Coordinates of C-alpha atoms in Angstrom, one line a residue:
M1 CA 33.4 310.8 228.1
K2 CA 30.7 309.7 230.5
K3 CA 27.4 308.8 228.8
L4 CA 24.0 307.9 230.3
I5 CA 21.8 305.9 227.9
C6 CA 18.1 305.6 228.8
F7 CA 15.5 303.0 227.7
P8 CA 11.8 303.6 228.2
C9 CA 9.1 301.1 229.2
A10 CA 6.9 299.1 226.9
G11 CA 5.2 301.5 224.5
G12 CA 7.2 304.4 226.0
N13 CA 9.2 307.1 224.3
A14 CA 12.4 309.0 224.7
K15 CA 10.7 312.1 226.1
S16 CA 9.6 310.2 229.3
F17 CA 13.1 310.9 230.7
A18 CA 13.1 314.6 229.8
K19 CA 12.8 315.8 233.4
L20 CA 15.3 313.3 234.7
I21 CA 18.1 313.9 232.3
R22 CA 17.8 317.7 232.7
G23 CA 19.8 317.6 235.9
I24 CA 22.2 314.8 235.0
H25 CA 25.9 315.8 234.9
C26 CA 26.9 313.9 231.9
F27 CA 26.0 313.4 228.2
A28 CA 22.6 311.7 228.0
I29 CA 21.1 309.6 225.2
C30 CA 17.4 308.6 225.3
A31 CA 16.5 305.7 223.1
E32 CA 13.4 305.8 220.8
Y33 CA 12.4 302.3 219.9
S34 CA 11.7 301.5 216.2
G35 CA 8.0 301.7 215.5
H36 CA 7.3 303.9 218.4
W37 CA 6.3 307.6 218.6
S38 CA 8.7 309.7 216.5
R39 CA 9.8 306.4 214.7
Y40 CA 6.3 305.0 214.3
E41 CA 6.7 304.5 210.5
E42 CA 9.6 302.1 211.1
P43 CA 9.1 298.4 211.7
L44 CA 8.5 297.1 215.2
Y45 CA 10.9 294.7 216.8
Y46 CA 10.1 291.0 216.5
S47 CA 11.7 289.8 219.7
M48 CA 13.9 291.0 222.6
E49 CA 17.0 289.7 220.8
D50 CA 15.9 291.7 217.7
C51 CA 15.6 294.8 219.9
I52 CA 19.0 294.3 221.5
Q53 CA 20.7 293.8 218.1
Y54 CA 19.2 297.0 216.8
Q55 CA 20.2 298.9 219.9
M56 CA 23.8 297.6 219.6
Q57 CA 23.9 298.8 215.9
E58 CA 22.6 302.3 216.8
L59 CA 24.8 302.7 219.9
R60 CA 28.0 302.0 217.9
E61 CA 27.5 305.3 216.2
K62 CA 27.1 307.2 219.5
I63 CA 29.6 305.6 221.9
T64 CA 33.3 304.7 221.8
L65 CA 35.4 302.1 223.6
Q66 CA 36.9 304.9 225.6
D67 CA 33.5 306.2 226.9
E68 CA 32.3 305.4 230.4
I69 CA 28.8 304.0 229.8
F70 CA 25.9 304.0 232.2
L71 CA 22.6 302.4 231.2
L72 CA 19.2 303.4 232.7
G73 CA 16.0 301.5 232.0
H74 CA 12.4 301.7 233.2
S75 CA 10.3 298.6 233.5
M76 CA 10.8 296.7 230.2
G77 CA 13.6 299.2 229.5
A78 CA 15.4 297.9 232.6
L79 CA 15.5 294.4 231.0
I80 CA 16.8 295.9 227.8
A81 CA 19.5 297.9 229.7
F82 CA 20.6 294.7 231.5
E83 CA 20.8 292.5 228.3
L84 CA 22.4 295.3 226.4
G85 CA 24.9 295.9 229.2
K86 CA 26.1 292.3 228.9
N87 CA 26.4 292.6 225.2
L88 CA 28.4 295.9 225.4
L89 CA 30.8 294.4 228.0
N90 CA 31.4 291.4 225.8
A91 CA 32.1 293.7 222.9
G92 CA 34.7 295.5 224.9
Y93 CA 32.8 298.6 225.9
N94 CA 33.4 300.2 229.3
V95 CA 30.0 299.7 231.1
K96 CA 30.3 301.2 234.5
G97 CA 26.8 300.9 235.9
L98 CA 23.1 300.0 235.4
Y99 CA 20.2 302.0 236.9
L100 CA 17.2 299.7 236.9
L101 CA 13.8 301.2 237.6
A102 CA 10.6 299.4 238.4
C103 CA 11.5 296.0 237.2
M104 CA 12.1 292.7 239.0
P105 CA 14.7 290.3 237.7
P106 CA 13.5 288.2 234.8
D107 CA 13.2 285.0 236.8
E108 CA 10.8 286.6 239.2
I109 CA 8.4 288.1 236.6
N110 CA 5.4 285.9 235.9
D111 CA 4.9 285.8 232.2
T112 CA 1.2 285.0 232.7
D113 CA 0.7 288.5 234.0
F114 CA 1.0 289.5 230.3
N115 CA -1.7 287.2 229.0
F116 CA -4.2 289.6 227.4
E117 CA -7.2 288.2 225.5
D118 CA -8.0 291.5 223.8
D119 CA -7.1 295.2 223.7
E120 CA -9.6 296.0 226.5
E121 CA -7.5 293.9 228.9
I122 CA -4.4 295.8 227.8
K123 CA -6.1 299.1 228.5
L124 CA -7.1 297.8 232.0
F125 CA -3.5 296.8 232.6
L126 CA -2.3 300.3 231.6
K127 CA -4.9 301.9 233.7
R128 CA -3.8 299.8 236.7
I129 CA -0.2 300.9 236.5
N130 CA -1.1 304.5 235.7
Q131 CA 0.7 304.6 232.4
M132 CA -1.7 307.1 230.9
P133 CA -5.0 308.8 231.8
E134 CA -8.3 307.1 230.8
S135 CA -9.1 310.0 228.4
V136 CA -6.0 309.0 226.4
L137 CA -6.8 305.2 226.6
N138 CA -10.2 305.8 225.1
S139 CA -9.0 308.1 222.3
D140 CA -8.6 307.4 218.6
F141 CA -4.9 308.5 218.9
F142 CA -4.2 305.8 221.4
R143 CA -6.0 303.1 219.3
E144 CA -4.3 304.1 216.1
N145 CA -0.9 305.3 217.1
L146 CA 0.0 303.9 220.5
L147 CA -1.8 300.6 221.0
P148 CA 0.1 298.7 218.2
S149 CA 3.5 299.3 219.7
I150 CA 2.3 298.6 223.3
R151 CA 0.7 295.4 222.2
N152 CA 3.9 294.3 220.4
D153 CA 6.1 295.2 223.4
L154 CA 4.0 293.3 225.8
R155 CA 4.1 290.2 223.5
I156 CA 7.9 290.6 223.3
L157 CA 8.1 290.9 227.1
K158 CA 5.9 287.8 227.7
N159 CA 8.0 285.7 225.3
F160 CA 11.3 286.9 226.7
I161 CA 10.3 286.1 230.3
G162 CA 8.7 282.8 229.4
A163 CA 11.9 281.5 227.7
Y164 CA 14.4 283.1 230.0
S165 CA 17.0 280.7 231.5
S166 CA 20.3 282.6 231.7
R167 CA 21.9 283.1 235.1
E168 CA 24.8 285.2 233.8
A169 CA 25.9 287.8 236.3
I170 CA 27.0 291.1 234.9
D171 CA 30.4 292.6 236.1
C172 CA 29.3 296.2 236.8
N173 CA 27.4 298.1 239.5
I174 CA 23.7 297.8 239.6
V175 CA 21.5 300.4 241.3
C176 CA 17.8 299.3 241.7
M177 CA 15.0 301.8 242.2
C178 CA 11.3 301.2 242.7
A179 CA 8.1 302.4 244.4
V180 CA 6.5 300.7 247.3
Q181 CA 3.0 301.0 245.7
D182 CA 4.0 299.6 242.4
P183 CA 1.8 296.6 241.5
L184 CA 4.4 295.2 239.2
A185 CA 7.7 295.7 241.1
N186 CA 7.8 296.8 244.7
E187 CA 11.0 295.0 245.6
M188 CA 14.1 294.3 243.5
C189 CA 16.6 292.5 245.8
G190 CA 16.6 289.5 243.4
W191 CA 18.8 291.4 241.0
Q192 CA 21.7 290.5 243.3
R193 CA 21.8 287.1 241.6
Y194 CA 22.5 288.9 238.4
S195 CA 25.5 291.0 239.5
Q196 CA 29.0 290.1 240.4
K197 CA 29.0 293.2 242.7
K198 CA 26.9 294.2 245.6
I199 CA 23.8 295.9 244.3
K200 CA 22.2 299.0 245.8
E201 CA 18.4 299.4 246.4
Y202 CA 16.4 302.5 246.8
Y203 CA 12.6 302.7 247.5
Y204 CA 10.3 305.7 246.8
P205 CA 6.7 306.6 247.3
G206 CA 4.5 306.3 244.3
N207 CA 3.5 303.9 241.6
H208 CA 5.1 302.3 238.5
F209 CA 6.0 305.8 237.1
F210 CA 7.4 307.1 240.4
F211 CA 10.3 308.8 238.7
H212 CA 7.9 311.3 237.1
E213 CA 7.1 312.8 240.6
K214 CA 9.1 316.0 241.2
E215 CA 10.4 315.0 244.6
N216 CA 11.4 311.5 243.4
T217 CA 13.0 313.0 240.3
E218 CA 15.2 315.3 242.3
K219 CA 16.4 312.5 244.6
I220 CA 17.1 310.1 241.7
V221 CA 19.1 312.8 239.8
E222 CA 21.1 313.5 242.9
L223 CA 21.8 309.8 243.4
I224 CA 22.8 309.3 239.8
N225 CA 25.1 312.3 239.8
L226 CA 26.9 311.0 242.9
E227 CA 27.3 307.5 241.4
I228 CA 28.6 308.9 238.1
S229 CA 31.1 311.2 239.8
D230 CA 32.8 308.4 241.7

């Protein structure tokens, strides 16, 4: 069976892919990170390695060695998809392709971009990338329920990028997608260094959350369906 597994951005949730997976012609699984949203009562991950280990444990209950696996990740979720793809291949799973959205390769991300002195700086960062409206950023719900997981994810991301040294290239197809107005990732050609195959790049109008725009969503769904059907 063909299965698409989706990983959201820092502080994100499984529902962020609802519109996207609605038109995908295969079985879709959207990850909900521990300590986030519907799982907010569970402990947060300590590190990227911790996150990958938990994802491996959870996926073993949802996929088989016979499945054709496709991984899609947005922003930090793209890094998770990439690292998880390597782990799944090493474990004998049939990883056919990665769809990496709005994320440069780890060696091109500046970890100092994630130096935040306080929560106000985190809110300014989220506002800059249009992750959520200002009315939400200033709400008690954000402060009490969302900010802890976002703060933790950004810490994990900074530590992961700062210590990253691997140059291991994955043996599967990589399709890169980003928006030309994205302040964090407006080009992704560097992912070629991390693939044993020729990567594909697609650019869209919009910002860091370009895949939420209806026209972009339709084009991305069409692209993924064509890739999966090959």
